[in-house]
Tab-separated table of C-alpha atoms in Angstrom:
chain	number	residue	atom	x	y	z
I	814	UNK	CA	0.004	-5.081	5.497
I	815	UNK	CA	-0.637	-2.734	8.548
I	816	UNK	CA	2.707	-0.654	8.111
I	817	UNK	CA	3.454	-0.739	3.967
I	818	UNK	CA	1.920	-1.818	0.612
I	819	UNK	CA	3.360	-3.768	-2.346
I	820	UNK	CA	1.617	-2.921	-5.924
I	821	UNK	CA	2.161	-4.390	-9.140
I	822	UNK	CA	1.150	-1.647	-11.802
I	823	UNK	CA	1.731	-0.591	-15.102
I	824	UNK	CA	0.691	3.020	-16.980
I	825	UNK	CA	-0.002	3.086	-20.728
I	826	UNK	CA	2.803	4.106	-23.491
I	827	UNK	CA	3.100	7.968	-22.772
I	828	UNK	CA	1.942	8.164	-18.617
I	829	UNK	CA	4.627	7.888	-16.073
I	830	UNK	CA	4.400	5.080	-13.028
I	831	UNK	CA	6.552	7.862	-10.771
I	832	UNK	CA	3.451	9.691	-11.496
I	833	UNK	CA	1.116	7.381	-10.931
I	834	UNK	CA	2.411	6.457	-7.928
I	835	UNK	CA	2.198	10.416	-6.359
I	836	UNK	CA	-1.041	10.882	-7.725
I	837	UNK	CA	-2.365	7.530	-5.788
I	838	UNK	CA	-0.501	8.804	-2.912
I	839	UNK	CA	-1.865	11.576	-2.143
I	840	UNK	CA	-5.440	10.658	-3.312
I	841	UNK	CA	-4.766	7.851	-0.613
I	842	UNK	CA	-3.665	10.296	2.131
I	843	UNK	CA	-6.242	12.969	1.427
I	844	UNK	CA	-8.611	10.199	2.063
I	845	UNK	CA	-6.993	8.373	5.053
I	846	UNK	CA	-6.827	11.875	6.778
I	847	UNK	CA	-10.443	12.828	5.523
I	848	UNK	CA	-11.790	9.522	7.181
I	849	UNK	CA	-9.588	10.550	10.757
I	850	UNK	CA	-11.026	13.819	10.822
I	851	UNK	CA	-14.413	13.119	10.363
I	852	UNK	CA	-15.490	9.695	11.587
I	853	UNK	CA	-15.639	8.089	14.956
I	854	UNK	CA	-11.796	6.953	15.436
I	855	UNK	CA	-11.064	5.939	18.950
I	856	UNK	CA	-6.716	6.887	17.875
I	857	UNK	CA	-7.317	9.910	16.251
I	858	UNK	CA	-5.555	12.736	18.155
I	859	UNK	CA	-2.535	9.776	18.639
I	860	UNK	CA	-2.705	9.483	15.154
I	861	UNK	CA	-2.771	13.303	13.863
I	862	UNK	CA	0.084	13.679	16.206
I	863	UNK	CA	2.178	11.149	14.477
I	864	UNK	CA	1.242	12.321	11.307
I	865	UNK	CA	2.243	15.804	12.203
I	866	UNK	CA	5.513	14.177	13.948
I	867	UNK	CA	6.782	12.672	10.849
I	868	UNK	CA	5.871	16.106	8.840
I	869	UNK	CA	7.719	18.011	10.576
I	870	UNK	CA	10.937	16.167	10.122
I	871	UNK	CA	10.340	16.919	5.649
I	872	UNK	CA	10.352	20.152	4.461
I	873	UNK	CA	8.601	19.143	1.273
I	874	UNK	CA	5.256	18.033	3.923
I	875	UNK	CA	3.014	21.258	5.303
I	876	UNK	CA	1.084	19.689	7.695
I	877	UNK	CA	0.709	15.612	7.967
I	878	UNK	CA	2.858	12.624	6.463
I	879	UNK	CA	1.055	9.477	6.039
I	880	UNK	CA	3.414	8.042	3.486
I	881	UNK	CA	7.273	7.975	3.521
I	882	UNK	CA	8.944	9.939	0.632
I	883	UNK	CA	10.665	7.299	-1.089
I	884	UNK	CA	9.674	4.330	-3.635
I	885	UNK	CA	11.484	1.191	-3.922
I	886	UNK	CA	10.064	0.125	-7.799
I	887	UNK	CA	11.796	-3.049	-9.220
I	888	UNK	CA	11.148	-3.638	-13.120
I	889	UNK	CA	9.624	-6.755	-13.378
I	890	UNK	CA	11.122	-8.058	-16.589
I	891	UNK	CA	10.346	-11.463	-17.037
I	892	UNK	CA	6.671	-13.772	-15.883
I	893	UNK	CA	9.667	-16.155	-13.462
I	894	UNK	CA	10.706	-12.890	-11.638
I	895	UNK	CA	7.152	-11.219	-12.000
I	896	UNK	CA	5.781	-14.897	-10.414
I	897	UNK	CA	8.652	-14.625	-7.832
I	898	UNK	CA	7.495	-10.906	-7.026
I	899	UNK	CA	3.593	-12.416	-6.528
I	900	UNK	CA	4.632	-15.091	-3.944
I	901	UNK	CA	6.998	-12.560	-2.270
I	902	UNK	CA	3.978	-10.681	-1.883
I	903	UNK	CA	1.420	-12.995	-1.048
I	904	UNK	CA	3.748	-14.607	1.759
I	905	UNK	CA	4.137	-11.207	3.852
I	906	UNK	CA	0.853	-12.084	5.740
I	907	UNK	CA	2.264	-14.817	6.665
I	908	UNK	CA	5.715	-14.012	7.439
I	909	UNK	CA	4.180	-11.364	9.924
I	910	UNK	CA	2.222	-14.155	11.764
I	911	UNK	CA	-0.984	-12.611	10.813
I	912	UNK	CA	-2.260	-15.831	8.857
I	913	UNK	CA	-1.461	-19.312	8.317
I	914	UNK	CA	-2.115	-19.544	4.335
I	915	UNK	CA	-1.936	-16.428	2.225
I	916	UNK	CA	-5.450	-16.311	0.904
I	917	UNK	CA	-6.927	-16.081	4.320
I	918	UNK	CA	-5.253	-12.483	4.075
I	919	UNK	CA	-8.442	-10.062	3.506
I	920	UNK	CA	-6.374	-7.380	2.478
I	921	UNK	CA	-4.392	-9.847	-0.081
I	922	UNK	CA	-5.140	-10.654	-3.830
I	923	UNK	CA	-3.835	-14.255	-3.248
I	924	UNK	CA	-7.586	-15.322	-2.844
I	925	UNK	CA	-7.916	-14.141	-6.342
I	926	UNK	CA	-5.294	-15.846	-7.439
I	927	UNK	CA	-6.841	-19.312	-6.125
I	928	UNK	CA	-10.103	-17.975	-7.204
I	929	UNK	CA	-11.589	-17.643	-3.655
I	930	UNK	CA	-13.934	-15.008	-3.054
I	931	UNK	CA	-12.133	-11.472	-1.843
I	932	UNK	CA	-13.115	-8.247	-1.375
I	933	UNK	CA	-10.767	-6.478	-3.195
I	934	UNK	CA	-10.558	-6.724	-7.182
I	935	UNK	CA	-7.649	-7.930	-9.124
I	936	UNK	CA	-6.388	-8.202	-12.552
I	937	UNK	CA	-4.514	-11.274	-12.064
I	938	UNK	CA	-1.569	-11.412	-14.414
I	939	UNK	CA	-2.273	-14.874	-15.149
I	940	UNK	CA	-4.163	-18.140	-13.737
């Protein structure tokens, strides 16, 4: 999605998915801002500002916020709910009106899941 992400992840016995989940973060912000900065982006002084906007509003940011502070993890603790999570996922394309079926999605792992070709890889949790 243009505005948010949904990940299904787990860390080995012994790692932390709170961690995990700051450390991909900021790995994904350092790079998002990296590519602004120094590539041909027709928004980018619209987007630095917002970026700056929304960091000045935390004290925890110094200079740019790209993602909001908060998580919203839900334990998936059975394959009905974990299924029920997929779909959920999967149908936000198309709940936004950006597709008609889910796997046309580029950004989507539901084309893995019907075994179409995609650009992204994914462990599917079962097929």
């Amino acid at each position: 999605m243009s505005n948010h992400v949904h990940l299904i992840a787990s860390v080995k016995e012994g790692h932390s998915l709170s961690v995990f989940v700051r450390d991909f973060k900021k790995f994904t912000a350092r790079s998002i801002l990296d590519y602004i900065e120094n590539e041909t982006e027709s928004r980018k002084e619209w987007m630095l500002h917002q970026f700056q906007y929304y960091a000045s509003r935390h004290t925890r940011n110094e200079n740019y916020q790209i993602w909001v502070q908060d998580n919203h993890f839900v334990e998936l603790f059975s394959a009905d709910f974990t299924q029920q999570k997929i779909d959920y996922i999967h149908d936000n394309p198309v709940r936004a009106g950006y597709v008609y079926d889910a796997a046309d999605y580029v950004y989507s792992s539901a084309s893995n899941y019907e075994e179409k070709e995609s650009i992204i890889d994914v462990d599917c949790l079962w097929l």
